[in-house]
Amino acid sequence: MKFGGSCLINNHAFNKIISITEHYQSDQKIYVASAFNGVTDLLLKMAKAAENALDIDSHMALLEKRHFDIIEQIFQEESEFYLAAKDWVDENLSILENVLADIQEFGFEPYYQDKVISFGEILSTFILNQFLLSKGYDSIYIPANEIIITNDEYTNAYPYFDLTTSRMRNQIAPILEKPNKNLIICITGFIGRNKIGYTTTLGRGGSDYTATILARALSQIGIHQQIKVILWKDVDGILAIDPEFVPQSSLIKYLDYDEAKHIANFGAKVLHPKCLEAIEKLNIPLEIRNFNKPTEQDNFTTVSPKSDRDQIKGISTVQDGIIITITSGSLVDMPGILAKIFKVISKSNISVSLVAQSATEISTSFIVKKDDADIAINSLKNSEYFSEFFEIKFEEVAIINITGAKILDNQTKVRIFQAFAKRDINVKALSQSTDEINFSIVIQKEQLMDAVTVLHDDLCEEFASSKCEDNAN
Ligand code: ASP
Ligand code: MG
């Protein structure tokens, strides 16, 4: 189970973790914790400001206060757990101070960033561990950098699954094989280490990923027949449509890995896309559950091999895209043009989302994030090849993604375009690769609200468990 920052905010929240622990009494449990809310951001700020020794003292004081405030709330004063937690914070903050001093002395490097931001999880997870002990549970704290081995890509490291599995086999499996069912292993989210032992981090929001990496390793070791990942969130699960567009949007109860990947990649920030890659091949189920409803029987999202494929699962949107279109009447059927376009874009380290080219090859359109657009356009315009033979245009757009196997059905597409026609919504570009259960439609940014609403209203019954009757209002 992974507990995010919003599950660790006060005494009330910590006590909910106890309710959850009781509810899952008969299961062996590993808890993965994120940093307390806002702490990773604060640490990141500190790492970046350290070079110029800016605000270190005030930030340190704030960091200490954030943790002490919670410690004061959740422990009985002067109890051994209270003291252990306070000592831990003090000790680690003084290690952090040394790292910040190193940054000031040697200059900022990416590995310092990971070292600094890892303290968020080191503090929160140890405090959770002490809290469980104080409530009479047997709990041990294990920093994930003893278990998760990654490559050297600081700030966005990728785990070596095999190396991680063998660490799990040596260090975690023996603990789980003990007969003590009441033992809870608390492992820091978000962090790992590379082969030479430096701390790495798995990318922002990476604690979800930690939980799935650990589940995958356990499943590979095979000591448990039934492994499940539960991500506790402050929402019921993944919604079919962002309630910003459709307030009565329904919860998606079942998604398979493929569907979940599409939905996680766009919009729905509830699930980190990397998580799915870790668990997919081993068919490990993942649940997204509301932290405020620990015993909920029905309303949560399960990602597993099981899904009703005769449905539209969800609509997600991208609101701030720029579509760049490159046109040439003279250079059709020339090999290598796409390679040239994307080489220019990738040199600027810009990620491209949707790509559309008509079979006549006269023009190619692709979408980049608004923040990247200026650089992308300028780098194309500054390249001799494109400035000479091509016309480059761009425009602000929104993307609508419709996910679910039902989209493979012609009739569904007919209904989509009929719905758009009713509201005069112009489709600017389209993309769907072969057999892909996702259809992306590019429209004018201003028409997004209208487009999503009409899709929901007109295709309502195609959605899983949708509340179509609400449309009458
Ligand atoms: N604390 C990290 C972050 O804020 C990881 C996580 O929360 O999952 O990005
Ligand atoms: Mg977080």
Tab-separated table of N, CA, C and O and ligand atoms in Angstrom, residues 5 34-35 40 204-205, ligand 2:
chain	number	residue	atom	x	y	z
A	5	GLY	N	1.251	11.988	0.387
A	5	GLY	CA	1.368	13.098	1.328
A	5	GLY	C	0.039	13.467	1.980
A	5	GLY	O	-0.022	13.800	3.168
A	34	SER	N	5.011	8.513	0.963
A	34	SER	CA	5.563	9.710	0.313
A	34	SER	C	6.006	10.684	1.392
A	34	SER	O	5.662	10.531	2.558
A	35	ALA	N	6.663	11.712	0.954
A	35	ALA	CA	7.007	12.806	1.861
A	35	ALA	C	5.724	13.507	2.321
A	35	ALA	O	4.693	13.416	1.653
A	40	THR	N	8.688	17.811	-0.529
A	40	THR	CA	9.605	17.616	-1.667
A	40	THR	C	9.849	18.940	-2.393
A	40	THR	O	10.979	19.253	-2.778
A	204	ARG	N	9.116	12.820	-10.143
A	204	ARG	CA	8.107	13.380	-9.247
A	204	ARG	C	6.863	12.485	-9.213
A	204	ARG	O	6.459	11.925	-10.227
A	205	GLY	N	6.311	12.379	-8.036
A	205	GLY	CA	5.155	11.491	-7.858
A	205	GLY	C	5.561	10.022	-7.855
A	205	GLY	O	4.729	9.128	-7.990
B	2	MG	MG	3.871	14.048	-3.493
